[in-house]
PDB file of C-alpha atoms in Angstrom:
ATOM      1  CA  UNK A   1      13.294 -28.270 -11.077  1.00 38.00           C
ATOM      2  CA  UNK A   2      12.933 -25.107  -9.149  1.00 49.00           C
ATOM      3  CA  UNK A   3      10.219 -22.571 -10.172  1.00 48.00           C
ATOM      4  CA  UNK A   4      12.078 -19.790 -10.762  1.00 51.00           C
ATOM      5  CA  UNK A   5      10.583 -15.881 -10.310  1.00 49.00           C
ATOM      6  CA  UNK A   6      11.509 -13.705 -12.618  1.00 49.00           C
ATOM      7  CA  UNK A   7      10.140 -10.704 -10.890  1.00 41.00           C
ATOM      8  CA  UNK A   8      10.836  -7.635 -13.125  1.00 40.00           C
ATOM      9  CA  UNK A   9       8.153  -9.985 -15.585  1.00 43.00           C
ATOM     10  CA  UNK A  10       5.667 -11.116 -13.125  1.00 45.00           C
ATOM     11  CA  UNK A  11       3.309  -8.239 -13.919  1.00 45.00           C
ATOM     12  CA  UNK A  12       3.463  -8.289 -16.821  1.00 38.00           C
ATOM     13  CA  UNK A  13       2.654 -11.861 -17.163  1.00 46.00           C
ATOM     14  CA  UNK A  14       0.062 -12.228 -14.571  1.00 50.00           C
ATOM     15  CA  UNK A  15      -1.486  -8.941 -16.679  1.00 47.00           C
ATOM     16  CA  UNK A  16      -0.994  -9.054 -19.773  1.00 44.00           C
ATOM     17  CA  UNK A  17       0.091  -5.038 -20.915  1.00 36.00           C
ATOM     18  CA  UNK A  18      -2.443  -3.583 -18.224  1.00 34.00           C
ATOM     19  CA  UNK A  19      -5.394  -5.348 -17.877  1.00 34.00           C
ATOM     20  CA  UNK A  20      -6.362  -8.687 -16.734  1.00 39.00           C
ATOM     21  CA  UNK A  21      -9.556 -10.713 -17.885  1.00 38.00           C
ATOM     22  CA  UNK A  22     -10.966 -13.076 -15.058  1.00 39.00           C
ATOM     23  CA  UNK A  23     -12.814 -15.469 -17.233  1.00 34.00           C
ATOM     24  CA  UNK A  24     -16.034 -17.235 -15.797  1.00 31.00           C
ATOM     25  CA  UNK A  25     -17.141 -20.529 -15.463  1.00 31.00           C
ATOM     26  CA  UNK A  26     -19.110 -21.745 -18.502  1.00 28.00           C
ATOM     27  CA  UNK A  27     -22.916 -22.836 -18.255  1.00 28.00           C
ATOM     28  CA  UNK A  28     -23.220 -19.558 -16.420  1.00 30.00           C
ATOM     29  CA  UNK A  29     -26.065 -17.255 -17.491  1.00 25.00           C
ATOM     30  CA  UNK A  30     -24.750 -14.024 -18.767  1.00 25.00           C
ATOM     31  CA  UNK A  31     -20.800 -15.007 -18.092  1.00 26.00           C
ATOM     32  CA  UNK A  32     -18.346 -12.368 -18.621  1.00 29.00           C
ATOM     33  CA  UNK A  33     -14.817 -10.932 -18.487  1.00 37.00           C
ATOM     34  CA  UNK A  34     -14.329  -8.723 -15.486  1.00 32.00           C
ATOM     35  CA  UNK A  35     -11.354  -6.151 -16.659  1.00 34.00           C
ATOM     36  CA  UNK A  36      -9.376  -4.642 -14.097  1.00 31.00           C
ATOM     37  CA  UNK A  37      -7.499  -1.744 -15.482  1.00 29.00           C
ATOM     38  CA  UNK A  38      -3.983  -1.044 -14.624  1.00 33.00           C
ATOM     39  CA  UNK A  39      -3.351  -3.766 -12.036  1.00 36.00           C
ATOM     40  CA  UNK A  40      -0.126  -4.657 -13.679  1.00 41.00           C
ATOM     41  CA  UNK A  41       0.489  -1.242 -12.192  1.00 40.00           C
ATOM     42  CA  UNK A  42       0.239  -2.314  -9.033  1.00 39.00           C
ATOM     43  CA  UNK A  43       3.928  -2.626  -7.717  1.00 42.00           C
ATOM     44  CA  UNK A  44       4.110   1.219  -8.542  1.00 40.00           C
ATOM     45  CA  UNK A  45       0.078   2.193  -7.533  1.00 53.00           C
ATOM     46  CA  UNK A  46      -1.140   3.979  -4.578  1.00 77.00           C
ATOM     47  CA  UNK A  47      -2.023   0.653  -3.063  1.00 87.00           C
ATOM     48  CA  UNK A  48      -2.466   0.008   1.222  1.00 92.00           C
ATOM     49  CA  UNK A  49      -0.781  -3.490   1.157  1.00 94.00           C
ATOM     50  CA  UNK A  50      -1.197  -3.489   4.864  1.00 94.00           C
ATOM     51  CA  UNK A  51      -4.892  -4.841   4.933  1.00 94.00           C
ATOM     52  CA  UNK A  52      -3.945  -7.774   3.409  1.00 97.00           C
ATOM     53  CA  UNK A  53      -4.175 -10.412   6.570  1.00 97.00           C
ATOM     54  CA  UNK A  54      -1.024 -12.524   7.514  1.00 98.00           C
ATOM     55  CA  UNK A  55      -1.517 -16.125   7.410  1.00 98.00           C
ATOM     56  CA  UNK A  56      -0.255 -17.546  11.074  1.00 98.00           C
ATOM     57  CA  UNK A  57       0.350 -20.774  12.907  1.00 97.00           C
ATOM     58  CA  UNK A  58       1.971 -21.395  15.986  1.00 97.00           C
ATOM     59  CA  UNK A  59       2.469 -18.907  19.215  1.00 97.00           C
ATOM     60  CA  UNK A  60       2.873 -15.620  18.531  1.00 97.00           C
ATOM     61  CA  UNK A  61       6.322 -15.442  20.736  1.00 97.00           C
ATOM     62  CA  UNK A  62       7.524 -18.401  19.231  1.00 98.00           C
ATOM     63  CA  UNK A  63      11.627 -18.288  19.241  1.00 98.00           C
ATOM     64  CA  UNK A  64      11.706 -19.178  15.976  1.00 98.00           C
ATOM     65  CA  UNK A  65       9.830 -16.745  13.077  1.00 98.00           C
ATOM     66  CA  UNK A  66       9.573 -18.932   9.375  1.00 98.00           C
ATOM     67  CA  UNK A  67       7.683 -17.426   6.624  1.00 98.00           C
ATOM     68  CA  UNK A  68       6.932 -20.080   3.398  1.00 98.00           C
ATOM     69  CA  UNK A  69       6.888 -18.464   0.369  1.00 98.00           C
ATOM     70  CA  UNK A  70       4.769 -20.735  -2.342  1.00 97.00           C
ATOM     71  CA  UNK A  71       2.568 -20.998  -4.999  1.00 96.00           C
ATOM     72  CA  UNK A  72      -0.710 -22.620  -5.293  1.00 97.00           C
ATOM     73  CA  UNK A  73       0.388 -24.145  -9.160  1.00 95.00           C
ATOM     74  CA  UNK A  74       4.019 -25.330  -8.054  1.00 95.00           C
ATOM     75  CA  UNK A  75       4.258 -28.825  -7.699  1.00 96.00           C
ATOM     76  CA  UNK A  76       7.211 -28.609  -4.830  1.00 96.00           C
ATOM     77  CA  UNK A  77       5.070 -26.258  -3.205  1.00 97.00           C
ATOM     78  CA  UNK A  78       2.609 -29.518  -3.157  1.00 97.00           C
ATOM     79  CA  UNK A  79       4.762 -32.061  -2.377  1.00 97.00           C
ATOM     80  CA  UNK A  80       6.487 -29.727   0.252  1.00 97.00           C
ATOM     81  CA  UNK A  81       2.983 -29.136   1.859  1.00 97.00           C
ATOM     82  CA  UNK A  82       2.475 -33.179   1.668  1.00 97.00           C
ATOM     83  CA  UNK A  83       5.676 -34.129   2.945  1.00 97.00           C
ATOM     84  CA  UNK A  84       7.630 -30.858   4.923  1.00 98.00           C
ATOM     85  CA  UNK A  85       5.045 -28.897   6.229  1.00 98.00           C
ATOM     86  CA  UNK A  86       3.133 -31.422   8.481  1.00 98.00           C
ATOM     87  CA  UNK A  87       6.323 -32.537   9.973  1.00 98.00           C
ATOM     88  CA  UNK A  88       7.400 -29.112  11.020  1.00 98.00           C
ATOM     89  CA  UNK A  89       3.950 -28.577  12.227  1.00 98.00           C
ATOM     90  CA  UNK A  90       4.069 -31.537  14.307  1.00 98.00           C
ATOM     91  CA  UNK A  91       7.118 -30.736  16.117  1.00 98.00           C
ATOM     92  CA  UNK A  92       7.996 -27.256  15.848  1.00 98.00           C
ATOM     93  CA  UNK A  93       4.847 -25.020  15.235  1.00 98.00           C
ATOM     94  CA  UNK A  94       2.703 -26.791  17.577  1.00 98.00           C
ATOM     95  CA  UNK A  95       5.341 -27.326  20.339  1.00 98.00           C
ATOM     96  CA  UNK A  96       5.336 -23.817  20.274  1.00 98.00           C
ATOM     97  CA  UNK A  97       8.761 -23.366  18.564  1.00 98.00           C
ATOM     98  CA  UNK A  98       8.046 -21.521  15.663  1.00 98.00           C
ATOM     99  CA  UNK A  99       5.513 -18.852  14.589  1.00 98.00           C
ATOM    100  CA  UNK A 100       4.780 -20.044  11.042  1.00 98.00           C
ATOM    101  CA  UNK A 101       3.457 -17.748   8.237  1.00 98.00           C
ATOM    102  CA  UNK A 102       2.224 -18.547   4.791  1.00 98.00           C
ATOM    103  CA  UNK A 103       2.700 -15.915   2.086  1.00 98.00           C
ATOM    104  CA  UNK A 104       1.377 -16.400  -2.008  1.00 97.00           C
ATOM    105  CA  UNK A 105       3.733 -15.963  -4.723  1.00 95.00           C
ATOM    106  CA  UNK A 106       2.077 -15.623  -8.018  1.00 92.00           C
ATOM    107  CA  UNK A 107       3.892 -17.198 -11.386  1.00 88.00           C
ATOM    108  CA  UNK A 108      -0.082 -16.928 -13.131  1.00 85.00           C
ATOM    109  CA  UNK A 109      -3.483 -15.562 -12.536  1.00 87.00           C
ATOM    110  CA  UNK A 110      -4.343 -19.467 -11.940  1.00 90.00           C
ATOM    111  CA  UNK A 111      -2.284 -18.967  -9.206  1.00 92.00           C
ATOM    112  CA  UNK A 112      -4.311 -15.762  -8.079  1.00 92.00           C
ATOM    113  CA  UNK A 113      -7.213 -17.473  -8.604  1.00 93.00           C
ATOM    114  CA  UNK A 114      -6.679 -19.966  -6.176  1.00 96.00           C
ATOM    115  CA  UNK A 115      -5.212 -17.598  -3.139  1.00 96.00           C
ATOM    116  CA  UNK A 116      -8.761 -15.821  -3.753  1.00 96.00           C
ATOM    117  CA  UNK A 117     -10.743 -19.162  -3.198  1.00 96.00           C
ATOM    118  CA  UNK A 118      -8.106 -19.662   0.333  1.00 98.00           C
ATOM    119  CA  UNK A 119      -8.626 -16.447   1.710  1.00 98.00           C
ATOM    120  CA  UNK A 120     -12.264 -16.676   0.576  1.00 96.00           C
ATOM    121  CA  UNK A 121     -13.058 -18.090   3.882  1.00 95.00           C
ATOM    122  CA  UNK A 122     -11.310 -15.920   6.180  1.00 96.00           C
ATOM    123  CA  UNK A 123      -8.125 -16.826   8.549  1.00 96.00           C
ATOM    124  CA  UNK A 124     -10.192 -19.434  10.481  1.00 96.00           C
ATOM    125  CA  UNK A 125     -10.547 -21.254   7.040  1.00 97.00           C
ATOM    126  CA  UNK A 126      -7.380 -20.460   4.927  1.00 98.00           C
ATOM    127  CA  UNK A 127      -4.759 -23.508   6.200  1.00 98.00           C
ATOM    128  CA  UNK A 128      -7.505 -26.005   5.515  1.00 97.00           C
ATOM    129  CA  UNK A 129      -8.571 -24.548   2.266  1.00 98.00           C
ATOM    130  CA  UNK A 130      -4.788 -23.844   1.416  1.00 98.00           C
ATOM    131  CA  UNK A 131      -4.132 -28.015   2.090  1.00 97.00           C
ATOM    132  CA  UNK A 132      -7.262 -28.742  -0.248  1.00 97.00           C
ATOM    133  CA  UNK A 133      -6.112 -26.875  -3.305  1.00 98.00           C
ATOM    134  CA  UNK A 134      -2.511 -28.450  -2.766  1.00 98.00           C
ATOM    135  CA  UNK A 135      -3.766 -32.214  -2.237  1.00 97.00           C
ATOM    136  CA  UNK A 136      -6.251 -31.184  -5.506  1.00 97.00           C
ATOM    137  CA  UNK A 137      -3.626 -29.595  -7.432  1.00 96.00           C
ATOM    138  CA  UNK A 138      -3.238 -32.115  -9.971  1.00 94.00           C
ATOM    139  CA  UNK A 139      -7.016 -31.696 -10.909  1.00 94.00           C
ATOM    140  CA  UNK A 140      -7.976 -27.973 -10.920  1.00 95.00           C
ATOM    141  CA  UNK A 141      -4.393 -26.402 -12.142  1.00 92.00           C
ATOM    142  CA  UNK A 142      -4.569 -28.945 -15.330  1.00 90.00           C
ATOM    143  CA  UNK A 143      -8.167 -28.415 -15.839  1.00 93.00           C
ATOM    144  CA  UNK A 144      -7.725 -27.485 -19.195  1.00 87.00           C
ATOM    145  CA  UNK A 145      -9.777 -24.154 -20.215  1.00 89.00           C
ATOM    146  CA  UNK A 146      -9.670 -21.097 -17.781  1.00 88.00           C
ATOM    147  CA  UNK A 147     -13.375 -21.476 -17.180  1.00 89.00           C
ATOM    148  CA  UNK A 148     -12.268 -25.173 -16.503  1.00 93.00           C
ATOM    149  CA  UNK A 149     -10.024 -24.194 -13.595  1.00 93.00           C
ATOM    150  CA  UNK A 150     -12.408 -21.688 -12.233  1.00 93.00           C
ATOM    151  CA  UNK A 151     -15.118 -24.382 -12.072  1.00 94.00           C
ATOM    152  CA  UNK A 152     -12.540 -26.667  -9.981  1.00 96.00           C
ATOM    153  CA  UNK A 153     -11.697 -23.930  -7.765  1.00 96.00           C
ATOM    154  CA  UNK A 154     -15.684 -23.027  -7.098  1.00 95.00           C
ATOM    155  CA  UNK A 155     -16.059 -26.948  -6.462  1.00 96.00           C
ATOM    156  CA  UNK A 156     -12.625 -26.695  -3.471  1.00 97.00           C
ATOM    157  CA  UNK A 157     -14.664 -23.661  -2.281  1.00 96.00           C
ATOM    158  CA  UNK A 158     -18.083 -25.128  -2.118  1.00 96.00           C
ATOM    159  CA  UNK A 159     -16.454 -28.319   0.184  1.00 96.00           C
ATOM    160  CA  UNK A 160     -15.136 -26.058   2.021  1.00 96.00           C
ATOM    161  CA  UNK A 161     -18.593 -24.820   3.234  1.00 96.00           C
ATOM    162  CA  UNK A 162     -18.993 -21.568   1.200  1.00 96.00           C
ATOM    163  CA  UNK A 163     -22.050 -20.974  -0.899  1.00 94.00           C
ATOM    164  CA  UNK A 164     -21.618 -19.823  -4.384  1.00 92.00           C
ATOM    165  CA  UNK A 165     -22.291 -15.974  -4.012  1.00 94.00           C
ATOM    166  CA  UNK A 166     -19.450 -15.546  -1.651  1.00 95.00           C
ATOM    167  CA  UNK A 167     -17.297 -17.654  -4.156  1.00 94.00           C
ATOM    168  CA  UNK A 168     -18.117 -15.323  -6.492  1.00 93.00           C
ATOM    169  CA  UNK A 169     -17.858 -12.325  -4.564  1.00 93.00           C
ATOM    170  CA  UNK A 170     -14.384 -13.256  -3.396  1.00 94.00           C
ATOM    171  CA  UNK A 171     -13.365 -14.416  -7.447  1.00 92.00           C
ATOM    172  CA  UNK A 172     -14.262 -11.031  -8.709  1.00 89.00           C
ATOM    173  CA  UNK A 173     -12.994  -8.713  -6.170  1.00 90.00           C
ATOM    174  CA  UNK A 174     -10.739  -6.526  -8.435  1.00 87.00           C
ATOM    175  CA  UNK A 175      -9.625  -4.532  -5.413  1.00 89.00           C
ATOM    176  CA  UNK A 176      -8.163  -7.863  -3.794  1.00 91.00           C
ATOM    177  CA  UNK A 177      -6.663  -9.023  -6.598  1.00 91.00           C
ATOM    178  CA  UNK A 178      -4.569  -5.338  -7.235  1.00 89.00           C
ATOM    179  CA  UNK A 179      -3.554  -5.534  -3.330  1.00 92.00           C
ATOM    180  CA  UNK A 180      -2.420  -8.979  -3.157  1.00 93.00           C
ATOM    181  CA  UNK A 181      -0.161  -8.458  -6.349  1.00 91.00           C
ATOM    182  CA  UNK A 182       1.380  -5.537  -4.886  1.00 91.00           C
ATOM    183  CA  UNK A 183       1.862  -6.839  -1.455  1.00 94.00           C
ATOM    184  CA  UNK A 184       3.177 -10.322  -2.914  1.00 93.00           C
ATOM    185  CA  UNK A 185       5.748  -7.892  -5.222  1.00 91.00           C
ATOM    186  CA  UNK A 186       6.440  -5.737  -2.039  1.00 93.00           C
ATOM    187  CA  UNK A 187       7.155  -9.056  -0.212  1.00 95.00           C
ATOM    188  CA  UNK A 188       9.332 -10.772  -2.810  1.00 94.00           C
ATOM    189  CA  UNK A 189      11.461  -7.830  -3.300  1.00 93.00           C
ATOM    190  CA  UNK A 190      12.115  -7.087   0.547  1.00 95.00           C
ATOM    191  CA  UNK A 191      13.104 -11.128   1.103  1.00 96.00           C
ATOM    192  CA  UNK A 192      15.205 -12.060  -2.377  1.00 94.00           C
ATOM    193  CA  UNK A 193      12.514 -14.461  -3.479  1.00 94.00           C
ATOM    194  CA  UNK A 194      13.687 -15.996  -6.474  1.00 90.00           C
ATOM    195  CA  UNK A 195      12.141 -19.774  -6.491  1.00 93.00           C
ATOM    196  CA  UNK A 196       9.098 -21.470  -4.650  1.00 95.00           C
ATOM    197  CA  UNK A 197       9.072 -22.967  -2.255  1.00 97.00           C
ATOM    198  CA  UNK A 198      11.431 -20.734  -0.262  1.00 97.00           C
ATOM    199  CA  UNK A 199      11.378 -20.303   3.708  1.00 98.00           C
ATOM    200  CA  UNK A 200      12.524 -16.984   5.303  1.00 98.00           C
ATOM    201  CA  UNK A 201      13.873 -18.326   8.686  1.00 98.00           C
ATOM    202  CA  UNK A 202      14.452 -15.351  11.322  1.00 98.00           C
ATOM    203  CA  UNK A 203      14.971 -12.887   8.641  1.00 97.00           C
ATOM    204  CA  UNK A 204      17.404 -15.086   6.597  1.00 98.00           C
ATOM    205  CA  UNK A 205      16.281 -16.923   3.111  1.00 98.00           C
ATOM    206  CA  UNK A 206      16.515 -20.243   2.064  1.00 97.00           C
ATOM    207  CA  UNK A 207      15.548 -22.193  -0.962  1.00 95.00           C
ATOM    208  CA  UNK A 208      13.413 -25.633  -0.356  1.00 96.00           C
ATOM    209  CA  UNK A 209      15.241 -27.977   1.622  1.00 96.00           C
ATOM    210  CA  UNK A 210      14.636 -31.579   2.717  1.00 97.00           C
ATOM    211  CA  UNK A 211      12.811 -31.887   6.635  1.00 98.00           C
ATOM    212  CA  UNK A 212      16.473 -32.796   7.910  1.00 98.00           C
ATOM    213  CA  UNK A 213      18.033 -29.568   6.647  1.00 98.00           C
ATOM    214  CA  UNK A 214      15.117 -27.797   7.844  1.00 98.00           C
ATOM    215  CA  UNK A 215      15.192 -29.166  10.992  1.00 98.00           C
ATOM    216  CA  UNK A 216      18.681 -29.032  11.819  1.00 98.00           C
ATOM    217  CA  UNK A 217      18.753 -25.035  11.729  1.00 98.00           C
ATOM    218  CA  UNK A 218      15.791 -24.803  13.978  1.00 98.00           C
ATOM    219  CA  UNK A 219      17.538 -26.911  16.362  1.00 98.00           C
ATOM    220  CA  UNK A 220      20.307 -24.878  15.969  1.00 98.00           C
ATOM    221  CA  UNK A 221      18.659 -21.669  16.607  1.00 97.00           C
ATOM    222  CA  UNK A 222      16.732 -23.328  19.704  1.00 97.00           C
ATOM    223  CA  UNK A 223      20.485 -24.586  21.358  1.00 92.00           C
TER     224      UNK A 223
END
């Protein structure tokens, strides 16, 4: 089963009617809500989208341009980064084929709360964080309690070498949260994205797809 995106919703799901409450971990002193007011305003708002940092791979004149569109709590987004994405890396992004870009689509604030830990460490650290919250998937996204979840994510963060004030820096940054919902909206609306994982290939979208299908329209291009 596809995960399907609704996106006249998302908003208001990820928000809630205009606020959204970004619950911390328990067993912390003085734990609160953190209320960011009007975010699920934020495909309308006054918002620069443009300083939210691409995710790249591969040469920057690659022949080839593919942009993933996934979600840190969709399970083909996991198995795609287990099984797909490590083959196309192997032969096409680091051959120098294919200029490979990961964007976030949010179904959930879990979802949000995990592209915060990712970028938390900058480009230099976001693929290997990004393949550490998919291999752990099955752990942190079925926690249990939201403060569950958040703990799980602060534990992927910590292994990946980040102490816990800049975990919690990057978790409650309301400003980053607002921008990456609009740009993800922005983003989803320019390239039809309807399900995760999809793959915008030169411009052109497609749903997920095995490594052969995948593979055969690279090849195709590249004749």
């Amino acid at each position: 089963m596809k995960w399907i995106l609704r996106a006249g919703a998302v908003a208001l799901a990820l928000f809630g009617g205009g606020a959204w409450y970004l619950t911390q971990g328990a067993g912390q002193t003085g734990a609160a809500d953190i209320r960011l007011p009007g975010a699920a305003q934020a495909q309308t708002a006054d918002i620069d989208i443009t300083t939210v940092t691409e995710m790249v791979k591969g040469a920057e004149d690659a022949p080839i341009e593919v942009i993933e569109y996934a979600s840190f709590t969709c399970p083909h987004c996991a198995s795609a980064h287990a099984n797909l994405i490590p083959k196309l890396e192997q032969n096409y992004i680091d051959t120098g084929k294919v200029k490979f870009t990961y964007r976030e689509v949010y179904f959930d604030k879990v979802g949000v709360w995990a592209s915060l830990i990712a970028r938390c460490g900058g480009e230099a650290k976001f693929f290997g964080i990004t393949d550490l919250i998919y291999k752990g998937q099955q752990d942190w996204a079925r926690a249990g309690s939201e403060a569950a979840v958040i703990g799980e994510l602060r534990k992927i963060g910590r292994l990946a070498g980040m102490d816990g004030d800049q975990v919690e820096a990057c978790l409650n940054d309301g400003d980053q949260i607002a921008t990456l919902v609009a740009w993800f909206q922005a983003n989803a609306t320019e390239h039809g994205i309807t399900s995760t994982p999809s793959f915008v290939i030169d411009g052109k979208t497609y749903s997920n797809m095995s490594y052969e299908e995948f593979s055969a329209i690279l090849d195709a291009k590249l004749d």
